[in-house]
JSON list of C-alpha atoms in Angstrom, two decimals:
[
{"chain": "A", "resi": 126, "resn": "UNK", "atom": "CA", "xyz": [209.13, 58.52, 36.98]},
{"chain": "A", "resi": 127, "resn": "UNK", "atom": "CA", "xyz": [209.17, 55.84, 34.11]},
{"chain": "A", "resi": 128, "resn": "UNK", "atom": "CA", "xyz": [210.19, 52.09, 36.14]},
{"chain": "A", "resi": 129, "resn": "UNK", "atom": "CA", "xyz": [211.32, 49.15, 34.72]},
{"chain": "A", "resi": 130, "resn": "UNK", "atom": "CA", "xyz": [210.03, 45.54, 35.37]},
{"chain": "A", "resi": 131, "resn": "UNK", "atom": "CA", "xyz": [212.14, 42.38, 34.99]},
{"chain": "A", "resi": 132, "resn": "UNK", "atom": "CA", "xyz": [211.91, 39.02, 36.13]},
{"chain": "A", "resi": 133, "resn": "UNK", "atom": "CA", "xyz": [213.08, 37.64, 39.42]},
{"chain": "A", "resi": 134, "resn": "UNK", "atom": "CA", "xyz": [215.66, 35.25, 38.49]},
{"chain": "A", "resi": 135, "resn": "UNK", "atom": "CA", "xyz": [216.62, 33.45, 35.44]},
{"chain": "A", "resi": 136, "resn": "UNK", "atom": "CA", "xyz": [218.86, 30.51, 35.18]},
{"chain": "A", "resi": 137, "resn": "UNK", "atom": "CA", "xyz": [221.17, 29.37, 31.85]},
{"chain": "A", "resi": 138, "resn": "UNK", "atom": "CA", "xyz": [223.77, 27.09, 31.12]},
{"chain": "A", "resi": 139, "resn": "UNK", "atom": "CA", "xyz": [227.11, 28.18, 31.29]},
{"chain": "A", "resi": 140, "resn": "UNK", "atom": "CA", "xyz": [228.49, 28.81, 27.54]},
{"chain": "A", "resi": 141, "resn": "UNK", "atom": "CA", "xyz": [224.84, 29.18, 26.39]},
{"chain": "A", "resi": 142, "resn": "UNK", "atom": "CA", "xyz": [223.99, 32.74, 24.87]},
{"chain": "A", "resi": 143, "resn": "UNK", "atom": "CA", "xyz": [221.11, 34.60, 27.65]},
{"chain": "A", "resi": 144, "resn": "UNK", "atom": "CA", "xyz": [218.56, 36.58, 26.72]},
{"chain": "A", "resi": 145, "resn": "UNK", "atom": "CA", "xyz": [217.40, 39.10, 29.88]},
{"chain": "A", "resi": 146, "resn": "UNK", "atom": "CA", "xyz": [213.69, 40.93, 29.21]},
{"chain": "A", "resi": 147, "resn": "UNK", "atom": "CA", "xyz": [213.20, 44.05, 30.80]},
{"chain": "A", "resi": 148, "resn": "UNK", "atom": "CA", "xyz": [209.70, 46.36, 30.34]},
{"chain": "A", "resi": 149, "resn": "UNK", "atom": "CA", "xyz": [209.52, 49.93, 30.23]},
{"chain": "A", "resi": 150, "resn": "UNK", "atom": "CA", "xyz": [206.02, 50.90, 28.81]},
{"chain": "A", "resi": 151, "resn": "UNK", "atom": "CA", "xyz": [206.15, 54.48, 30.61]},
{"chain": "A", "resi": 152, "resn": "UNK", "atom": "CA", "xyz": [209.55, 55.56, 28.92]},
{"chain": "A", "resi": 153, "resn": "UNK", "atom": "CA", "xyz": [209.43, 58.97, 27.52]},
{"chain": "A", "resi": 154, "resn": "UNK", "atom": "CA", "xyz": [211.23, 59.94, 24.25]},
{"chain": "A", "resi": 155, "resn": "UNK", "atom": "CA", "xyz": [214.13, 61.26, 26.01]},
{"chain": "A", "resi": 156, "resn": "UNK", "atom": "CA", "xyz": [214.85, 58.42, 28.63]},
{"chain": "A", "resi": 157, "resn": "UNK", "atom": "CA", "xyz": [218.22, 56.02, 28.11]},
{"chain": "A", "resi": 158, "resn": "UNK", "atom": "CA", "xyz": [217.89, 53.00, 28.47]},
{"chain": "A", "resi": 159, "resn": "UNK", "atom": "CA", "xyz": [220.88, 51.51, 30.94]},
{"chain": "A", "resi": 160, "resn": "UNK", "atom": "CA", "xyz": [221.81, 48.07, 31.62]},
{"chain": "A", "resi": 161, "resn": "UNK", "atom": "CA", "xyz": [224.19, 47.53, 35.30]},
{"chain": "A", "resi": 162, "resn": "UNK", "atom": "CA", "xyz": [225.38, 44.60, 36.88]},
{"chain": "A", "resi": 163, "resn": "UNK", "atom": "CA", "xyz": [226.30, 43.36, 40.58]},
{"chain": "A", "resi": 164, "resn": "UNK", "atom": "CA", "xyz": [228.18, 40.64, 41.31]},
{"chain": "A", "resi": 165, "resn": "UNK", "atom": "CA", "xyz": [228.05, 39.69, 45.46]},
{"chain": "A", "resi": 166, "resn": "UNK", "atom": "CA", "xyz": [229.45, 41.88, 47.67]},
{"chain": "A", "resi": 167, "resn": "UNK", "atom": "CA", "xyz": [230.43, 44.63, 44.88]},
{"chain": "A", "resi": 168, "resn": "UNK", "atom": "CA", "xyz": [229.21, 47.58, 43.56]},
{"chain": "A", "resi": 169, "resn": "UNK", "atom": "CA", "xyz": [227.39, 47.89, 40.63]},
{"chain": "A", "resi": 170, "resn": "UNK", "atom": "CA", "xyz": [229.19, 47.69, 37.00]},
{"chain": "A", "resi": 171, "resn": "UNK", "atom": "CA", "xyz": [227.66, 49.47, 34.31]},
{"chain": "A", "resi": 172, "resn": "UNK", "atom": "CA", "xyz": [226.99, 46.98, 31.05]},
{"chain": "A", "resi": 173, "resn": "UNK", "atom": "CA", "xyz": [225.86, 49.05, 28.45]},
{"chain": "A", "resi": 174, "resn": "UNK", "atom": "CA", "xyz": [223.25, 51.73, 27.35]},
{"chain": "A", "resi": 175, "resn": "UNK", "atom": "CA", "xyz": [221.10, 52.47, 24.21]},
{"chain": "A", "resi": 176, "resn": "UNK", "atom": "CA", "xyz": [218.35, 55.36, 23.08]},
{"chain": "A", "resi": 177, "resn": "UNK", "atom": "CA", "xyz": [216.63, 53.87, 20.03]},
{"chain": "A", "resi": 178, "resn": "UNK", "atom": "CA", "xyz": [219.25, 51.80, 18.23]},
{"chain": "A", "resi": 179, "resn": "UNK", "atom": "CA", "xyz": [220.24, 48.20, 19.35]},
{"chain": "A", "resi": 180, "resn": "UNK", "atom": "CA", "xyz": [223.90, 48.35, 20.64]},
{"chain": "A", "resi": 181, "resn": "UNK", "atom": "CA", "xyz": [227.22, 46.16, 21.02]},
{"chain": "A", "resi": 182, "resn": "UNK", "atom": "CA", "xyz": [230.21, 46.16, 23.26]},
{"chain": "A", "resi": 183, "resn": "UNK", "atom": "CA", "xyz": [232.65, 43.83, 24.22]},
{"chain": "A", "resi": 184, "resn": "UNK", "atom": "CA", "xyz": [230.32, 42.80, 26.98]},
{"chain": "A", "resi": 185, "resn": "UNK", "atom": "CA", "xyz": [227.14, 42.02, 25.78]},
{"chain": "A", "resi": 186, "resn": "UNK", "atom": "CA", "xyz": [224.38, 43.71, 23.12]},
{"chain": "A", "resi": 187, "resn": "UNK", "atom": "CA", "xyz": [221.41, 45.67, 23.99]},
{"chain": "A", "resi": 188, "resn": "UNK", "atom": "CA", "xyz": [217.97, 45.09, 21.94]},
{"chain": "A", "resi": 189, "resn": "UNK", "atom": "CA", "xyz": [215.56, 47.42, 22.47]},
{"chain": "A", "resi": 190, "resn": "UNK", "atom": "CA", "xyz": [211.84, 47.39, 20.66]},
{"chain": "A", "resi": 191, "resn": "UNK", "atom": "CA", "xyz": [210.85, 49.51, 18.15]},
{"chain": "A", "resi": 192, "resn": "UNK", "atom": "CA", "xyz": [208.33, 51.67, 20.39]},
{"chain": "A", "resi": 193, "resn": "UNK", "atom": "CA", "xyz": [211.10, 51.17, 22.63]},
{"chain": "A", "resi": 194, "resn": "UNK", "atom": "CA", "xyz": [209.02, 49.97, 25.57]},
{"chain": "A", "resi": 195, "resn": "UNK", "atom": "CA", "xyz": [210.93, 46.85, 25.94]},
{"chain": "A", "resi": 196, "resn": "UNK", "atom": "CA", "xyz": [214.66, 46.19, 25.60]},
{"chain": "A", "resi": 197, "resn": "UNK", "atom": "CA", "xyz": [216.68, 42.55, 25.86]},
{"chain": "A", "resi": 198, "resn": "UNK", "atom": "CA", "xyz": [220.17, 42.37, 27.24]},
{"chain": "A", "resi": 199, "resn": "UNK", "atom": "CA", "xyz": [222.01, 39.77, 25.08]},
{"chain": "A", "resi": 200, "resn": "UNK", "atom": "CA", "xyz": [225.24, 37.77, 27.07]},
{"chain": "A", "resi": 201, "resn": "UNK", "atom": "CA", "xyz": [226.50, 35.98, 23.75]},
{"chain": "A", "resi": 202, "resn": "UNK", "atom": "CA", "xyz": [227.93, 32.85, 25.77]},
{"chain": "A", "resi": 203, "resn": "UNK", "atom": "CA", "xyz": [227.62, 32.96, 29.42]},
{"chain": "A", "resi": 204, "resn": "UNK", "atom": "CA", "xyz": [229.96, 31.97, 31.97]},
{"chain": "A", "resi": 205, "resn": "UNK", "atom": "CA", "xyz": [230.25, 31.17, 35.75]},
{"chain": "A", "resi": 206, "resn": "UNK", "atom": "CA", "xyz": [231.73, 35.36, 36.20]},
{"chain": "A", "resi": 207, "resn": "UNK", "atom": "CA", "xyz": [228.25, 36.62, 34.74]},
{"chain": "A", "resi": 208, "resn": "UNK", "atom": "CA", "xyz": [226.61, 34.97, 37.64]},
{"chain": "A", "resi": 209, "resn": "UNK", "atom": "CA", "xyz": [225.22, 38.51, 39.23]},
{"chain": "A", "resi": 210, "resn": "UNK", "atom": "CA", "xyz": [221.99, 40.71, 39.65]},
{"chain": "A", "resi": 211, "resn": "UNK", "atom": "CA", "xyz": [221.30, 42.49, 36.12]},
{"chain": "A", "resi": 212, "resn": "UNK", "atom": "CA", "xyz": [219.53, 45.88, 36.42]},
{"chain": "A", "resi": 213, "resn": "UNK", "atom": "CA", "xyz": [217.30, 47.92, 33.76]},
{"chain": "A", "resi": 214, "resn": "UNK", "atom": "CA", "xyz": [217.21, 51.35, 34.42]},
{"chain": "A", "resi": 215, "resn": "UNK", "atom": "CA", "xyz": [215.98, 54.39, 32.58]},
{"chain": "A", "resi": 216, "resn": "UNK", "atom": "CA", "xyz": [218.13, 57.62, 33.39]},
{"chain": "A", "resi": 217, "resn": "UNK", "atom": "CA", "xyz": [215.85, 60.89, 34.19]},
{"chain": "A", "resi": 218, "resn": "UNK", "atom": "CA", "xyz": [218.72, 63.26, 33.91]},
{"chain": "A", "resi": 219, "resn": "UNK", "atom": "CA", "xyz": [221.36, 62.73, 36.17]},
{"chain": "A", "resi": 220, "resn": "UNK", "atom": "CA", "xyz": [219.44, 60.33, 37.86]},
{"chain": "A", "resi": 221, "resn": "UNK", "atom": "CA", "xyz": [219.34, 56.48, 37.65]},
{"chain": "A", "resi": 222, "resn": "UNK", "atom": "CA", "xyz": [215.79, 54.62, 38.65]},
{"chain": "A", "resi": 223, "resn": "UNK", "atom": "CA", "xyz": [216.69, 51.19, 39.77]},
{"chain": "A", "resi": 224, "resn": "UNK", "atom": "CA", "xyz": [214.27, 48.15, 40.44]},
{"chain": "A", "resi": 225, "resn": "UNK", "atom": "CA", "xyz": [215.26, 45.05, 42.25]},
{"chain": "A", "resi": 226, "resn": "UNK", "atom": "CA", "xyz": [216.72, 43.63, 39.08]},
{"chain": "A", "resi": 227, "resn": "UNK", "atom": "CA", "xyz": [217.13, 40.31, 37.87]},
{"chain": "A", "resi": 228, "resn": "UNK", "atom": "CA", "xyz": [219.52, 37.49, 39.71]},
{"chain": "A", "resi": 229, "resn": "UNK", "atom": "CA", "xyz": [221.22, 35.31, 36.61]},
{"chain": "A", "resi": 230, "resn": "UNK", "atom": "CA", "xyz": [221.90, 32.21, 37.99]},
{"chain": "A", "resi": 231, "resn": "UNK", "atom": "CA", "xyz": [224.36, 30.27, 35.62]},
{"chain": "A", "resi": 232, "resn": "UNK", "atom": "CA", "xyz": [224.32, 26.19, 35.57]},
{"chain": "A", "resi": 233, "resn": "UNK", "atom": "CA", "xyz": [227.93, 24.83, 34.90]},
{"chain": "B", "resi": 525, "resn": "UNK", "atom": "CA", "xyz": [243.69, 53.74, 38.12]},
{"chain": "B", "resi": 526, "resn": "UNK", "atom": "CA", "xyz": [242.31, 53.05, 41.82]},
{"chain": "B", "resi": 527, "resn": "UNK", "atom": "CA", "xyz": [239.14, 54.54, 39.90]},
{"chain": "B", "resi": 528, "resn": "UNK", "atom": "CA", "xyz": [236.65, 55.45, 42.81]},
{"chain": "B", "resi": 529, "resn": "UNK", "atom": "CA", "xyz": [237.56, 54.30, 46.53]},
{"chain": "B", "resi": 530, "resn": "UNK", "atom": "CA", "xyz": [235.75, 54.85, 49.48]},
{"chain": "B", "resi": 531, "resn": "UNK", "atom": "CA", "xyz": [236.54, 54.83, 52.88]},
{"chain": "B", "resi": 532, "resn": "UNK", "atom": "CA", "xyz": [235.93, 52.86, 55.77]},
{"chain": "B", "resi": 533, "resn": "UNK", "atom": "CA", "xyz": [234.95, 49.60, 53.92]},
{"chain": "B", "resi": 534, "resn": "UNK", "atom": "CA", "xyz": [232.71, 48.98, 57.42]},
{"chain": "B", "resi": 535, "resn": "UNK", "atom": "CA", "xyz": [231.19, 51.09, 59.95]},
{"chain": "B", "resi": 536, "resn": "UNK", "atom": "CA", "xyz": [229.01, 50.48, 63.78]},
{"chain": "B", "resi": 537, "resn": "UNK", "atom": "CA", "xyz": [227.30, 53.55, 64.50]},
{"chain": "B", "resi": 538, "resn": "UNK", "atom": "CA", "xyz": [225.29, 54.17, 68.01]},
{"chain": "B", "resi": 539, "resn": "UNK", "atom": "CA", "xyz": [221.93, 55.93, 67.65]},
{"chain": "B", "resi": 540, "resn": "UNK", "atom": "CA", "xyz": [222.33, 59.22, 67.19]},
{"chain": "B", "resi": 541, "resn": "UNK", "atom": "CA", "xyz": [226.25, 58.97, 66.69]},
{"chain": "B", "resi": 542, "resn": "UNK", "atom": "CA", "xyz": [227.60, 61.27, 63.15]},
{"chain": "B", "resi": 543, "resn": "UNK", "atom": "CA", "xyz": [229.99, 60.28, 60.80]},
{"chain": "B", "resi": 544, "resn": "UNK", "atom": "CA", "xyz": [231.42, 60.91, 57.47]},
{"chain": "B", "resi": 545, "resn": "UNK", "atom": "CA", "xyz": [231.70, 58.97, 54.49]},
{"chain": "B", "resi": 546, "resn": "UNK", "atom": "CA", "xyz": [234.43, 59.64, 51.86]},
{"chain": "B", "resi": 547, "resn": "UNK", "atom": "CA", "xyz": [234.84, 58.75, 48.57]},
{"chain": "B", "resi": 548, "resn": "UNK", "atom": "CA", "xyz": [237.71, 59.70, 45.73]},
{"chain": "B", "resi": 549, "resn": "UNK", "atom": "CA", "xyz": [238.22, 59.16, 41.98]},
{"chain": "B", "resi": 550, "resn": "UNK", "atom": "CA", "xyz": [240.67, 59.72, 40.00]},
{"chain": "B", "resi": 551, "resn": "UNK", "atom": "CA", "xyz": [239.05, 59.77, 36.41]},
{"chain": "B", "resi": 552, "resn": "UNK", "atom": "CA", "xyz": [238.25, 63.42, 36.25]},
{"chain": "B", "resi": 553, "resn": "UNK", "atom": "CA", "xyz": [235.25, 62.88, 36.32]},
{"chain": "B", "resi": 554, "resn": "UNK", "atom": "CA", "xyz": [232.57, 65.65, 36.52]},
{"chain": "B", "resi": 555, "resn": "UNK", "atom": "CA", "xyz": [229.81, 64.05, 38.06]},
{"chain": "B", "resi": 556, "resn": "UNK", "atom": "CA", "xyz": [229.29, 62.38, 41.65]},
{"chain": "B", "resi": 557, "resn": "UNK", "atom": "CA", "xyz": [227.11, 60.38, 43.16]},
{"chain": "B", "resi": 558, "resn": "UNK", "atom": "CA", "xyz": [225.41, 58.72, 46.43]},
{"chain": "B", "resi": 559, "resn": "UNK", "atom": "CA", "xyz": [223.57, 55.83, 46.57]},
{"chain": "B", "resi": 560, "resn": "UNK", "atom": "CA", "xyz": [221.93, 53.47, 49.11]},
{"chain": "B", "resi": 561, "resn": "UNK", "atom": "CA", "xyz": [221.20, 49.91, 49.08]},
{"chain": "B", "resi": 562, "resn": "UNK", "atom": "CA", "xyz": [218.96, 47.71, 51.46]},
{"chain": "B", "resi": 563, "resn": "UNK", "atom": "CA", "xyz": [218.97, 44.14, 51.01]},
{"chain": "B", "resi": 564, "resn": "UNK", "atom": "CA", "xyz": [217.33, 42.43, 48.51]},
{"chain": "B", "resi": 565, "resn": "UNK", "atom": "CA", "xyz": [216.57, 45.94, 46.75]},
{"chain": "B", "resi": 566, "resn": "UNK", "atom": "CA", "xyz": [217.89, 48.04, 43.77]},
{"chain": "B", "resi": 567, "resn": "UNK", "atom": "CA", "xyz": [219.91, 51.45, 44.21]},
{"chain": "B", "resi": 568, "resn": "UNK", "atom": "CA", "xyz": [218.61, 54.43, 45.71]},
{"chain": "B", "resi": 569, "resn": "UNK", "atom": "CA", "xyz": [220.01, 58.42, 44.95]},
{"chain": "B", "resi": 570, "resn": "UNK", "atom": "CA", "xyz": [220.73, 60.07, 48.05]},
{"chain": "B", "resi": 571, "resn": "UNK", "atom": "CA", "xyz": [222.68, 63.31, 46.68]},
{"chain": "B", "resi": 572, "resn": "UNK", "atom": "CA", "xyz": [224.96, 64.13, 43.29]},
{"chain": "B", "resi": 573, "resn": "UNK", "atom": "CA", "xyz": [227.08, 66.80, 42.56]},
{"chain": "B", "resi": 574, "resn": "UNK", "atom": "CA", "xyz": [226.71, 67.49, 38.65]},
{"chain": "B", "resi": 575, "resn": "UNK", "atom": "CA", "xyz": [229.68, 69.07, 38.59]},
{"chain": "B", "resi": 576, "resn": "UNK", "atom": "CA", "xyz": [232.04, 70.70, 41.32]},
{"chain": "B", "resi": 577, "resn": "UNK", "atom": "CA", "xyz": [230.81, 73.37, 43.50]},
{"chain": "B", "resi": 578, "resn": "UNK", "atom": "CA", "xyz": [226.60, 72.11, 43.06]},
{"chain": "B", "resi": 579, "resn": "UNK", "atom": "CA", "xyz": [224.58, 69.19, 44.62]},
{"chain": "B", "resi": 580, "resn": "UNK", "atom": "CA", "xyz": [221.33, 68.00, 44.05]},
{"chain": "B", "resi": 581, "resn": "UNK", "atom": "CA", "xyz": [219.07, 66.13, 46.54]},
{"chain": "B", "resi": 582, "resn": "UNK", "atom": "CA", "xyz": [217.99, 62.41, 45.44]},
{"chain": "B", "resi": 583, "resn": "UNK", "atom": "CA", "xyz": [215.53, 60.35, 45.74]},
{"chain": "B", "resi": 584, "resn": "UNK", "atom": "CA", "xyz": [215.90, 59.54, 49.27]},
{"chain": "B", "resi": 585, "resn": "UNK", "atom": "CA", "xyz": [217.62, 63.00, 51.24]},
{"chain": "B", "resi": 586, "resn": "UNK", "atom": "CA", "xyz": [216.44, 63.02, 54.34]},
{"chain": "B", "resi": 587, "resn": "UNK", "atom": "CA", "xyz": [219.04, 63.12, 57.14]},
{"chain": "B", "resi": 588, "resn": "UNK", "atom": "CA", "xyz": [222.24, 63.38, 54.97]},
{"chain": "B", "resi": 589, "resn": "UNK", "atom": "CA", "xyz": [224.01, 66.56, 53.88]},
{"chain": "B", "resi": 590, "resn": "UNK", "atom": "CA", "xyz": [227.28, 66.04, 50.92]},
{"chain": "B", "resi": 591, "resn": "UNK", "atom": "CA", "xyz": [230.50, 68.12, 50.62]},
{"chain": "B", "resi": 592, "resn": "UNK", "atom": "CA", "xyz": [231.72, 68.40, 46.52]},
{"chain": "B", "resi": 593, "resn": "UNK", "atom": "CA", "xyz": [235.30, 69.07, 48.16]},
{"chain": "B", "resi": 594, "resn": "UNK", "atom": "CA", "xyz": [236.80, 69.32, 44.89]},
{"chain": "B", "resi": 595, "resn": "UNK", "atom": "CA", "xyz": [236.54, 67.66, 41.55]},
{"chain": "B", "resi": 596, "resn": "UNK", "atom": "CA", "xyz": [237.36, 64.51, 42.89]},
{"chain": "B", "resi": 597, "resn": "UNK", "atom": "CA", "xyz": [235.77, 64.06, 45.95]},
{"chain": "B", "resi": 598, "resn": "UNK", "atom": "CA", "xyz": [232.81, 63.54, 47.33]},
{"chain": "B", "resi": 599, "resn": "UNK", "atom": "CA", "xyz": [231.88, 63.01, 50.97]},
{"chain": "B", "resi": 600, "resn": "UNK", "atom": "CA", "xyz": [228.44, 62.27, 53.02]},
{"chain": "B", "resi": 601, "resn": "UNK", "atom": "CA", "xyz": [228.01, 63.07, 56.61]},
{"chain": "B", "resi": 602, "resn": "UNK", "atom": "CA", "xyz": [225.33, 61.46, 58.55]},
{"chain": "B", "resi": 603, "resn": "UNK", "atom": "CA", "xyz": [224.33, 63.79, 61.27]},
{"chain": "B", "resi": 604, "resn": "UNK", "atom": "CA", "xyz": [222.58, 61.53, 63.76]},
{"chain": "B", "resi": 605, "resn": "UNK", "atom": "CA", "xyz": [222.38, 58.55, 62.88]},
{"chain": "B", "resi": 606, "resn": "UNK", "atom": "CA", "xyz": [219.26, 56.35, 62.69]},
{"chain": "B", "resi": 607, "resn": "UNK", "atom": "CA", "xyz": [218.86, 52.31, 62.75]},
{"chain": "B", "resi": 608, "resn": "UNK", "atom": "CA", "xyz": [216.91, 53.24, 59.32]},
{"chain": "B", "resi": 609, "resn": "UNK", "atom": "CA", "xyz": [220.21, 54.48, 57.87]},
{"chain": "B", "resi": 610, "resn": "UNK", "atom": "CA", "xyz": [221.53, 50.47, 58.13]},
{"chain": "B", "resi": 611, "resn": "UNK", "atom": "CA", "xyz": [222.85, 49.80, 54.85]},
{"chain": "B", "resi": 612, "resn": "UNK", "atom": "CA", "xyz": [225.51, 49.54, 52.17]},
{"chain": "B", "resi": 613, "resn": "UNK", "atom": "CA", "xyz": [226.61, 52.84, 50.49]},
{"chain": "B", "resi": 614, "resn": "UNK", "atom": "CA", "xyz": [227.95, 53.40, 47.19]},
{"chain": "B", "resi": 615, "resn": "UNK", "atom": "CA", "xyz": [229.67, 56.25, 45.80]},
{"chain": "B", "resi": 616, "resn": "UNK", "atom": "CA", "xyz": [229.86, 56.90, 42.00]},
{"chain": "B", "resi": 617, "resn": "UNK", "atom": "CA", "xyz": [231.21, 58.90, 39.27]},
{"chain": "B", "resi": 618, "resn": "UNK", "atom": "CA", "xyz": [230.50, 59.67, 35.44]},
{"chain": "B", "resi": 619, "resn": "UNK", "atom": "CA", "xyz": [231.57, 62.20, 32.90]},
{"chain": "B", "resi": 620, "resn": "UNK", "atom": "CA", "xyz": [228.36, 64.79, 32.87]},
{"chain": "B", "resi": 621, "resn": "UNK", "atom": "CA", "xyz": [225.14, 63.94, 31.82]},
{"chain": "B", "resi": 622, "resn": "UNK", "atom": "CA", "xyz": [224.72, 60.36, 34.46]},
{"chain": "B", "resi": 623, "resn": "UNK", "atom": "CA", "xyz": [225.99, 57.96, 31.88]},
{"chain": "B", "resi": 624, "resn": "UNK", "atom": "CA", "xyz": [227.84, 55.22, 32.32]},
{"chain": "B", "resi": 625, "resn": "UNK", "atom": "CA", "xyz": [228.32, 55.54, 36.05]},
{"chain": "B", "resi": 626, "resn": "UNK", "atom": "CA", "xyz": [232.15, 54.22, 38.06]},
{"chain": "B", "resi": 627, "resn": "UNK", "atom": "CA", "xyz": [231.22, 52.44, 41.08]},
{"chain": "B", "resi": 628, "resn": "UNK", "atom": "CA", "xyz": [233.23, 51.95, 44.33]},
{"chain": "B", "resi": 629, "resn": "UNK", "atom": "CA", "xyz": [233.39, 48.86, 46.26]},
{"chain": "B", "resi": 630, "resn": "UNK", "atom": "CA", "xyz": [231.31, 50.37, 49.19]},
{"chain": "B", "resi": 631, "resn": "UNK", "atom": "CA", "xyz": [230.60, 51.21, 52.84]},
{"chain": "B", "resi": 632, "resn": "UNK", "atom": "CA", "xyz": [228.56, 48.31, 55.26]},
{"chain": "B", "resi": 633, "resn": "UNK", "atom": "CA", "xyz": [227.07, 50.75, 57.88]},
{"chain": "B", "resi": 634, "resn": "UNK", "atom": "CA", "xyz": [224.75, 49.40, 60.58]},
{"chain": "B", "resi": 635, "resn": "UNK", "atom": "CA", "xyz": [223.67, 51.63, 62.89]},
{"chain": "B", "resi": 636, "resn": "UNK", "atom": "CA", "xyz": [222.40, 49.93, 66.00]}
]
């Protein structure tokens, strides 16, 4: 199964724009690439997801490499609320591969 | 929307005690899902149901079994439970194909 690798932690200032790496050099041509979230004490929420093309949503944009074995979640300005545990996962089929993530840790 | 609840929010088990975990949605959704998670650690597939009436073993199977009751729910029944079974559970739910997954707030189970 293709994994992902992402930092530890990463700490920003609040109302700063963060930029969150995530490697995937085994990804095969057919794997999304999916982008979660966990705040403490909830469940997961997913972010957004991308193929080949960089994406945007109201939550954040997804920039993924050309040979697509590494991708960048974007938070355009941070706050206190995006203070959580940011997954990279590729999805083989139905199923989601998760690592340990990354913990954002957001400076007011 | 409630979206997807589960039931109890917290659970003490005795070695070798059973129980069932529920879970509901209410997006009409096709797809369900079972997940584990230790501490410190990422997500970990126990079962999914695809779509209502099939289920598929996860990453991590061994000494669960899941009931698709209907479309929207989804229960897991630990049979005898084990100390290793100590953890939080989350159910989820997605229109087919996996993406963009509905989490529920969870299930704190220690088993002691």
């Amino acid at each position: 199964d293709a994994k992902t690798t992402q930092p530890n932690s990463m700490e920003s200032n609040e109302e700063e724009p963060v930029h969150l790496p995530c490697n995937h050099s085994t990804i095969s041509g057919t794997d999304y690439i999916h982008w979660y979230r966990q705040l403490p004490s909830q469940g997961p929420e997913y972010v957004i997801h991308g193929l080949t093309s960089n994406v945007n949503n109201r939550m954040a944009s997804l920039a993924i490499a050309e040979d697509r074995k590494s991708s960048t979640l974007i938070l355009h300005r941070a706050t206190l609320r995006d203070a959580a545990v940011y997954y990279c996962i590729l999805r083989d089929n139905y199923q989601l591969i998760w690592g340990a993530g990354t913990k954002l840790i957001i400076k007011p | 929307n409630a979206g997807v609840t589960q039931t109890p929010k917290f659970q003490v088990l005795k070695t070798g005690q059973s129980m069932t975990l529920q879970c509901a949605q209410d997006m009409n959704h096709n797809s369900m899902y079972w997940y584990r998670q230790d501490p410190g650690m990422g997500l970990r597939l126990i079962y999914y149901s695809a779509s209502e009436g099939t289920t598929d073993k996860g990453e991590v199977p061994n000494g669960y079994n899941v009931s698709r009751l209907n479309k929207r729910e989804f229960s897991l029944r630990l049979e005898s439970a084990a100390p290793s079974q100590t953890s939080v559970y989350f159910c989820a739910s997605s229109e087919a194909g996996g993406l963009s997954q509905y989490f529920g707030p969870g299930t704190r189970l220690t088993v002691t």
